[in-house]
Coordinates of C-alpha atoms in Angstrom, one line a residue:
M1 CA -20.6 11.4 -59.9
K2 CA -20.9 14.8 -58.3
L3 CA -24.1 13.7 -56.6
Q4 CA -22.5 10.6 -55.2
K5 CA -19.6 12.7 -53.8
K6 CA -22.1 15.0 -52.2
I7 CA -24.1 12.1 -50.7
T8 CA -20.9 10.6 -49.4
G9 CA -19.7 13.9 -48.0
A10 CA -23.0 14.5 -46.3
I11 CA -23.0 11.0 -44.7
S12 CA -19.4 11.6 -43.4
L13 CA -20.4 15.0 -42.0
I14 CA -23.5 13.5 -40.2
A15 CA -21.3 10.7 -38.8
M16 CA -18.8 13.2 -37.6
I17 CA -21.4 15.3 -35.9
A18 CA -23.0 12.3 -34.3
S19 CA -19.7 11.1 -33.0
T20 CA -18.9 14.6 -31.6
T21 CA -22.3 14.8 -30.0
T22 CA -21.8 11.4 -28.4
V23 CA -18.5 12.4 -26.9
I24 CA -19.7 15.8 -25.6
G25 CA -22.7 14.2 -24.0
Q26 CA -20.8 11.3 -22.6
E27 CA -20.6 10.5 -18.9
I28 CA -18.7 7.9 -16.9
K29 CA -19.0 7.0 -13.2
V30 CA -16.0 6.3 -11.0
W31 CA -16.2 4.9 -7.5
T32 CA -13.5 6.1 -5.1
T33 CA -12.6 5.1 -1.6
E34 CA -10.9 8.5 -1.1
T35 CA -13.9 9.9 0.7
Q36 CA -12.4 12.6 2.9
P37 CA -13.7 16.1 1.9
A38 CA -10.3 17.5 0.9
R39 CA -9.5 14.4 -1.2
L40 CA -12.9 14.5 -2.9
E41 CA -12.3 18.1 -3.8
R42 CA -9.0 17.2 -5.5
Q43 CA -10.6 14.4 -7.4
A44 CA -13.5 16.7 -8.5
K45 CA -11.0 19.2 -9.8
M46 CA -9.1 16.4 -11.7
A47 CA -12.4 15.2 -13.2
A48 CA -13.3 18.8 -14.3
E49 CA -9.9 19.1 -16.0
Y50 CA -10.5 15.9 -17.9
E51 CA -14.0 17.0 -19.0
S52 CA -12.7 20.3 -20.2
S53 CA -10.1 18.6 -22.5
T54 CA -12.3 15.7 -23.7
G55 CA -15.9 16.7 -23.3
V56 CA -16.6 13.6 -21.2
K57 CA -18.1 14.2 -17.8
V58 CA -16.7 12.1 -14.9
E59 CA -18.9 11.6 -11.8
M60 CA -16.7 10.8 -8.8
I61 CA -18.8 8.7 -6.4
P62 CA -17.4 8.3 -2.8
V63 CA -17.8 4.8 -1.4
E64 CA -16.5 3.9 2.0
E65 CA -13.9 1.1 1.9
S66 CA -15.8 -1.0 4.4
E67 CA -18.9 -0.9 2.1
M68 CA -17.1 -1.5 -1.2
G69 CA -17.4 -5.3 -1.3
T70 CA -21.2 -5.4 -0.7
R71 CA -21.8 -2.4 -3.0
A72 CA -20.0 -3.9 -5.9
T73 CA -21.7 -7.3 -5.5
A74 CA -25.1 -5.7 -5.4
A75 CA -24.4 -3.4 -8.4
F76 CA -23.1 -6.3 -10.4
A77 CA -26.2 -8.3 -9.7
A78 CA -28.3 -5.3 -10.8
G79 CA -26.2 -4.7 -13.9
D80 CA -25.4 -1.2 -12.5
L81 CA -21.7 -1.2 -11.9
P82 CA -19.8 2.1 -12.4
D83 CA -17.4 2.3 -15.3
V84 CA -14.3 2.5 -13.1
I85 CA -13.6 1.5 -9.5
Y86 CA -10.6 2.6 -7.5
Y87 CA -10.1 -0.4 -5.2
G88 CA -7.6 -2.1 -2.9
L89 CA -5.6 -5.3 -3.6
Q90 CA -8.0 -7.5 -1.6
Y91 CA -10.6 -7.3 -4.3
A92 CA -8.4 -7.8 -7.4
L93 CA -8.7 -11.6 -7.8
P94 CA -12.1 -12.2 -6.2
W95 CA -13.8 -9.5 -8.4
T96 CA -12.1 -10.9 -11.5
E97 CA -13.3 -14.4 -10.7
A98 CA -16.8 -13.1 -9.9
G99 CA -16.9 -11.4 -13.3
I100 CA -17.1 -7.8 -12.0
L101 CA -13.8 -6.6 -13.5
D102 CA -12.7 -6.7 -17.1
P103 CA -8.9 -7.7 -17.0
E104 CA -8.5 -7.6 -20.8
A105 CA -9.6 -3.9 -20.8
A106 CA -7.2 -3.1 -18.0
Q107 CA -4.3 -5.0 -19.7
E108 CA -4.9 -2.9 -22.8
V109 CA -4.4 0.3 -20.8
V110 CA -1.2 -1.1 -19.2
D111 CA 0.1 -2.2 -22.6
A112 CA -0.7 1.2 -24.2
L113 CA 1.1 3.1 -21.4
G114 CA 4.0 0.6 -21.4
S115 CA 4.1 -2.2 -18.9
D116 CA 7.7 -1.6 -18.2
T117 CA 6.9 1.9 -16.8
F118 CA 5.0 0.3 -13.9
A119 CA 6.6 -1.1 -10.7
P120 CA 6.6 -4.9 -11.2
G121 CA 5.2 -5.7 -7.7
P122 CA 1.7 -4.2 -8.2
I123 CA 1.5 -5.7 -11.7
Q124 CA 2.4 -9.2 -10.4
M125 CA 0.0 -9.0 -7.4
A126 CA -3.0 -8.3 -9.7
A127 CA -2.1 -10.7 -12.5
T128 CA -4.8 -13.0 -13.9
P129 CA -4.9 -15.5 -16.8
N130 CA -6.6 -12.8 -18.9
G131 CA -4.6 -9.8 -18.0
V132 CA -4.1 -7.5 -15.0
A133 CA -7.2 -7.1 -12.7
G134 CA -6.7 -3.4 -12.6
V135 CA -4.3 -0.7 -13.7
P136 CA -1.9 0.0 -10.8
V137 CA -2.3 3.5 -9.3
D138 CA -0.5 3.8 -6.0
G139 CA 0.5 1.8 -3.0
W140 CA 2.7 1.8 0.1
T141 CA 5.1 -0.6 1.7
Q142 CA 5.5 -1.1 5.4
M143 CA 8.9 0.0 6.7
V144 CA 11.5 -0.6 9.4
V145 CA 12.0 3.0 10.7
Y146 CA 15.3 3.3 12.4
R147 CA 17.7 5.8 14.0
K148 CA 20.2 6.0 11.1
D149 CA 22.4 8.3 13.2
L150 CA 22.8 5.8 16.0
F151 CA 23.4 2.9 13.5
E152 CA 26.2 4.9 11.8
A153 CA 27.8 6.0 15.1
N154 CA 28.0 2.3 16.2
G155 CA 29.1 1.0 12.8
L156 CA 25.9 -1.0 12.3
E157 CA 24.4 -2.2 9.0
A158 CA 20.9 -0.9 8.1
P159 CA 18.2 -3.2 9.7
S160 CA 17.3 -4.9 6.4
S161 CA 17.5 -8.5 7.8
Y162 CA 16.8 -10.5 11.0
E163 CA 20.5 -10.7 11.6
N164 CA 21.2 -6.9 11.2
V165 CA 18.3 -6.1 13.6
T166 CA 19.4 -8.5 16.3
T167 CA 23.0 -7.3 16.0
A168 CA 21.8 -3.7 16.5
L169 CA 19.7 -4.7 19.5
S170 CA 22.9 -5.9 21.3
K171 CA 24.4 -2.5 21.0
L172 CA 21.4 -0.1 21.1
H173 CA 19.0 -1.6 23.6
N174 CA 19.6 0.3 26.9
P175 CA 16.2 0.8 28.7
P176 CA 14.6 2.9 29.9
S177 CA 16.5 5.7 28.0
M178 CA 16.6 3.6 24.7
Y179 CA 14.6 0.6 23.7
G180 CA 16.0 -1.5 20.9
F181 CA 12.6 -2.0 19.3
V182 CA 8.9 -1.4 19.9
A183 CA 7.3 -4.6 18.7
A184 CA 3.5 -5.0 18.3
T185 CA 2.2 -7.2 21.1
K186 CA -1.5 -6.2 21.4
V187 CA -3.3 -9.3 20.1
D188 CA -6.6 -7.7 19.1
E189 CA -5.0 -4.9 17.0
N190 CA -4.8 -5.2 13.2
F191 CA -1.4 -3.5 13.6
M192 CA 0.0 -6.7 15.1
S193 CA -1.4 -8.7 12.2
Q194 CA 0.3 -6.5 9.6
V195 CA 3.6 -6.5 11.4
L196 CA 3.6 -10.3 11.9
E197 CA 2.8 -10.9 8.2
H198 CA 5.6 -8.6 7.3
V199 CA 8.1 -10.5 9.5
L200 CA 6.9 -13.9 8.4
L201 CA 6.9 -12.9 4.7
A202 CA 10.5 -11.7 5.2
N203 CA 11.5 -15.3 5.9
G204 CA 9.3 -16.9 3.2
A205 CA 6.8 -18.3 5.7
T206 CA 3.3 -18.5 4.4
P207 CA 0.2 -20.4 5.5
V208 CA -1.2 -21.0 1.9
N209 CA -0.3 -22.5 -1.4
N210 CA -2.0 -22.8 -4.8
S211 CA -4.4 -25.5 -3.4
G212 CA -5.4 -23.5 -0.3
F213 CA -4.2 -23.9 3.3
S214 CA -0.8 -25.4 3.5
G215 CA 0.2 -24.7 7.0
F216 CA 3.4 -22.9 8.0
D217 CA 6.7 -24.5 7.3
E218 CA 8.1 -25.4 10.8
S219 CA 11.7 -24.4 10.2
K220 CA 11.0 -21.0 8.6
T221 CA 8.3 -20.2 11.1
I222 CA 10.5 -21.1 14.1
E223 CA 13.1 -18.7 12.8
A224 CA 10.5 -16.0 12.5
L225 CA 9.1 -16.7 16.0
E226 CA 12.5 -16.5 17.6
F227 CA 13.3 -13.2 15.8
Y228 CA 9.9 -11.8 17.0
K229 CA 10.7 -12.8 20.5
A230 CA 14.0 -11.0 20.3
I231 CA 12.5 -7.7 19.2
A232 CA 9.7 -8.2 21.8
D233 CA 12.2 -8.7 24.6
A234 CA 13.9 -5.5 23.5
S235 CA 10.6 -3.6 23.8
P236 CA 8.8 -2.0 26.7
E237 CA 6.4 -4.2 28.7
G238 CA 2.7 -4.0 28.1
E239 CA 0.1 -4.1 25.3
L240 CA 2.0 -2.4 22.5
F241 CA 0.6 -1.2 19.1
W242 CA 1.1 1.6 16.6
Q243 CA 0.5 4.4 19.2
Q244 CA 3.3 3.4 21.6
S245 CA 5.7 2.7 18.8
R246 CA 5.3 6.1 17.3
E247 CA 5.3 7.9 20.7
L248 CA 8.5 6.2 21.9
Y249 CA 10.3 6.7 18.6
F250 CA 9.2 10.4 18.5
A251 CA 10.5 10.8 22.0
G252 CA 13.9 9.5 21.0
K253 CA 13.5 6.4 23.1
A254 CA 13.3 3.7 20.4
A255 CA 16.0 2.7 18.0
M256 CA 13.7 0.8 15.6
I257 CA 10.0 0.4 14.9
I258 CA 7.8 -0.9 12.1
W259 CA 5.4 1.6 10.6
S260 CA 3.7 2.7 7.4
P261 CA 4.9 5.7 5.4
F262 CA 2.1 7.8 6.9
I263 CA 4.6 8.5 9.7
M264 CA 6.8 10.5 7.4
D265 CA 5.1 13.9 7.5
E266 CA 4.5 13.6 11.3
L267 CA 8.2 12.7 11.8
A268 CA 9.1 16.0 10.1
G269 CA 7.0 18.1 12.4
L270 CA 4.1 18.8 10.0
R271 CA 1.2 17.5 12.1
D272 CA 0.4 19.2 15.5
S273 CA -1.7 16.2 16.7
A274 CA 1.4 13.9 16.5
P275 CA 4.6 16.0 17.0
P276 CA 8.1 14.7 17.5
T277 CA 9.0 15.2 21.2
I278 CA 12.7 14.4 21.0
N279 CA 13.3 18.1 21.7
S280 CA 11.3 21.1 22.7
D281 CA 10.3 22.1 19.2
P282 CA 7.3 20.2 17.9
T283 CA 8.0 21.5 14.3
S284 CA 11.6 20.3 14.3
R285 CA 12.9 18.2 11.5
E286 CA 15.8 16.9 13.6
L287 CA 14.4 13.4 14.0
A288 CA 13.5 13.1 10.3
S289 CA 17.0 13.9 9.3
A290 CA 18.3 11.2 11.7
T291 CA 16.0 8.6 10.5
G292 CA 16.4 5.8 7.9
F293 CA 13.8 3.5 6.3
V294 CA 14.0 -0.1 5.1
T295 CA 11.2 -1.6 2.9
N296 CA 12.7 -4.9 1.7
F297 CA 13.3 -7.0 4.8
S298 CA 14.8 -10.5 4.8
G299 CA 15.2 -13.6 7.1
P300 CA 17.8 -16.4 7.0
S301 CA 15.6 -18.7 4.9
N302 CA 14.7 -16.0 2.4
P303 CA 17.7 -13.9 1.6
A304 CA 15.9 -12.0 -1.3
G305 CA 13.5 -10.7 1.3
A306 CA 10.0 -9.2 0.8
A307 CA 8.2 -5.9 1.2
W308 CA 4.7 -6.0 2.8
A309 CA 2.6 -3.8 0.6
D310 CA -0.9 -2.3 0.1
S311 CA -1.6 -1.6 -3.5
R312 CA -4.5 0.3 -5.2
Y313 CA -5.9 -0.1 -8.7
F314 CA -8.3 1.4 -11.3
G315 CA -10.5 -1.5 -12.3
I316 CA -12.6 -1.3 -15.5
T317 CA -15.9 -3.1 -14.9
V318 CA -17.9 -5.4 -17.2
D319 CA -20.7 -2.8 -17.3
A320 CA -18.4 0.0 -18.4
D321 CA -18.3 2.1 -21.5
T322 CA -15.0 0.4 -22.1
E323 CA -13.3 2.9 -24.4
A324 CA -14.3 5.9 -22.3
A325 CA -13.3 4.2 -19.1
Q326 CA -9.9 3.2 -20.6
D327 CA -9.3 6.8 -21.8
F328 CA -10.0 8.2 -18.4
V329 CA -7.7 5.7 -16.7
K330 CA -5.0 6.5 -19.2
F331 CA -5.3 10.1 -18.2
A332 CA -5.5 9.4 -14.5
V333 CA -2.2 7.5 -14.5
G334 CA -0.7 9.5 -17.4
D335 CA -1.1 13.3 -18.0
G336 CA -3.1 13.6 -14.8
Y337 CA -1.1 11.2 -12.7
L338 CA 0.6 13.8 -10.4
D339 CA -2.8 15.2 -9.6
T340 CA -3.9 11.6 -8.7
L341 CA -1.0 11.2 -6.4
A342 CA -1.4 14.6 -4.9
I343 CA -4.6 13.5 -3.3
A344 CA -2.5 12.1 -0.4
P345 CA 1.2 11.9 -1.5
E346 CA 2.5 10.5 1.8
G347 CA 0.4 7.3 1.4
K348 CA 0.4 7.2 -2.4
F349 CA 3.7 5.9 -3.6
P350 CA 3.6 6.0 -7.4
S351 CA 3.0 2.5 -8.9
R352 CA 4.0 3.9 -12.3
N353 CA 7.6 5.2 -12.2
G354 CA 7.6 7.3 -15.3
S355 CA 6.9 7.4 -19.0
S356 CA 8.7 5.7 -21.9
S357 CA 10.5 9.0 -22.6
N358 CA 11.3 9.8 -18.9
P359 CA 11.5 6.6 -16.8
T360 CA 11.6 8.5 -13.4
E361 CA 9.1 11.3 -14.4
Y362 CA 6.4 10.4 -11.8
I363 CA 8.8 9.4 -9.0
D364 CA 10.6 12.7 -9.4
G365 CA 7.3 14.6 -9.6
W366 CA 5.7 12.8 -6.6
A367 CA 8.7 13.7 -4.4
K368 CA 8.0 17.4 -5.0
L369 CA 4.3 17.1 -4.0
D370 CA 3.4 18.8 -0.7
V371 CA 2.7 16.5 2.3
G372 CA 1.5 17.4 5.8
V373 CA -1.5 18.7 7.7
D374 CA -0.8 21.8 9.8
R375 CA 2.2 22.7 7.7
R376 CA 3.1 21.4 4.3
A377 CA 6.3 20.7 2.4
P378 CA 7.4 18.4 -0.4
L379 CA 9.0 15.1 0.6
S380 CA 12.1 16.1 -1.3
D381 CA 12.6 18.9 1.1
L382 CA 12.3 16.6 4.1
Y383 CA 14.3 13.5 3.0
P384 CA 17.3 12.9 0.7
A385 CA 16.7 11.6 -2.8
D386 CA 18.3 8.2 -2.0
V387 CA 15.8 7.7 0.9
I388 CA 12.8 8.5 -1.3
S389 CA 14.1 6.2 -4.1
S390 CA 14.6 3.3 -1.7
I391 CA 11.1 3.7 -0.3
V392 CA 9.5 3.7 -3.7
E393 CA 11.6 0.7 -4.8
G394 CA 9.8 -1.3 -2.2
L395 CA 6.9 -1.7 -4.6
D396 CA 9.2 -3.5 -7.0
V397 CA 9.2 -6.5 -4.6
A398 CA 5.8 -6.0 -2.9
Q399 CA 4.2 -9.1 -1.6
R400 CA 1.2 -10.3 0.4
W401 CA 0.2 -13.8 1.5
G402 CA -2.0 -15.6 -1.0
V403 CA -1.6 -13.2 -3.9
T404 CA 0.7 -15.2 -6.2
E405 CA -1.1 -18.4 -5.1
G406 CA -4.6 -17.0 -5.9
Q407 CA -5.6 -17.5 -2.2
L408 CA -5.8 -13.9 -1.0
G409 CA -9.3 -14.4 0.3
L410 CA -8.3 -17.3 2.4
A411 CA -5.1 -15.5 3.6
S412 CA -7.3 -12.5 4.6
K413 CA -9.5 -14.8 6.7
I414 CA -6.4 -16.3 8.4
I415 CA -5.0 -12.9 9.2
N416 CA -8.4 -11.6 10.5
S417 CA -8.9 -14.6 12.8
Q418 CA -6.0 -13.2 14.9
V419 CA -5.0 -16.8 15.7
I420 CA -1.4 -16.0 14.7
N421 CA -1.3 -12.9 16.9
R422 CA -2.6 -14.9 19.9
V423 CA -0.2 -17.9 19.5
V424 CA 2.8 -15.6 18.9
R425 CA 1.9 -13.7 22.1
E426 CA 1.8 -17.0 24.0
F427 CA 5.3 -17.9 22.6
I428 CA 6.9 -14.5 23.4
D429 CA 5.4 -14.7 26.9
G430 CA 7.1 -18.0 27.4
D431 CA 3.8 -20.0 27.7
I432 CA 4.6 -22.3 24.7
A433 CA 7.6 -23.6 22.9
A434 CA 8.4 -22.6 19.3
D435 CA 7.6 -26.0 17.7
A436 CA 4.4 -26.3 19.7
A437 CA 3.4 -22.8 18.6
V438 CA 3.8 -23.7 15.0
A439 CA 1.8 -26.8 15.5
K440 CA -1.0 -24.9 17.3
M441 CA -1.2 -22.3 14.7
N442 CA -1.5 -24.8 11.9
S443 CA -4.1 -26.8 13.8
E444 CA -6.3 -23.9 14.4
L445 CA -5.8 -22.2 11.0
S446 CA -6.7 -25.5 9.2
K447 CA -10.3 -25.1 10.3
I448 CA -10.7 -21.7 8.5
N449 CA -12.1 -21.9 5.0

């Protein structure tokens, strides 16, 4: 009996030592598109902290976003995928369908952390029949940036709808001292593609359905076209894109623009290469304090509105050491989550709002992270709490063409073709009627597959 106990004890000790040795010698690989040196340094520090607490080494491997698709396909074919990939929304469903990602493993992480602690938008956009394609990490929503002080002085509602924007144009458009809007009109700029998708989404107009290309609904699209012509007519002449919209707004010569949240640190005078010029002090926060932001934007045919968003995920691959990969992801969006967001807080809105015990823990912590380039300050010092909350809440209703329909790949081809940009420009220039513009878009887009 004693001998049996000794043998059993010895076997248990050997098993424990073997298990410990395995953990200590373990290594996982993580591909990341955050390739800038300062961002890589932050990620390496986070990986070192994880290794010190778990014994598992994490190798952060930078991969340029433009190369991610081909790299992943080649690695999958060779059976040499990393354990975890930090990737953008455009790959979620295609990589799941190709067998690159393990949605069941990602879903287990979300369930363990609490699915209700995540913003619903990023979860819904990456949903598959077998689970979420990746664990939501961060994202950002495009915004209507507007002169809140001028809106308040004129008794105007925030520009959260087509109607509110056009009403504001009638009171605020007074060129050349003040343009009502700076719309994107440069056809070959991706900026125009993003802004147009945002405006069309707001009215529920989409070119795809579950079966593929559906064509734009005429009524909804005509409403969107007429709105876009209204904001273009209240803009300066010329080929306009992100540069002019930012410059004119910073100079105090535009009442409204559409931009990404990456404008927020510049707006507060923290970046010398893009300073506010509304007064003589390039570090002034005057314009930031006079600015409001709208993420959820609606048209008359879609009162609920939509927020155009970019979302990022940690995907666990089919070649992964699954348990080790899951544990790292739990850390990266759990105990280490604020370090993850600190890589670039102004463009990394938290996709996970908080923990089960503190529902706003990560939103509150993110607001205190420093942003800026030449000077740094936390967002909570630059903008009021209600402004920050409204921006983050945009992820709750985040949308993109083709996501819910499983047609993101086709939608991306449609956008990248720039057919929509070109035809919209013809319409706002008066070269084609609205109904003819819809018909022309649908005809040309139907040839894309």
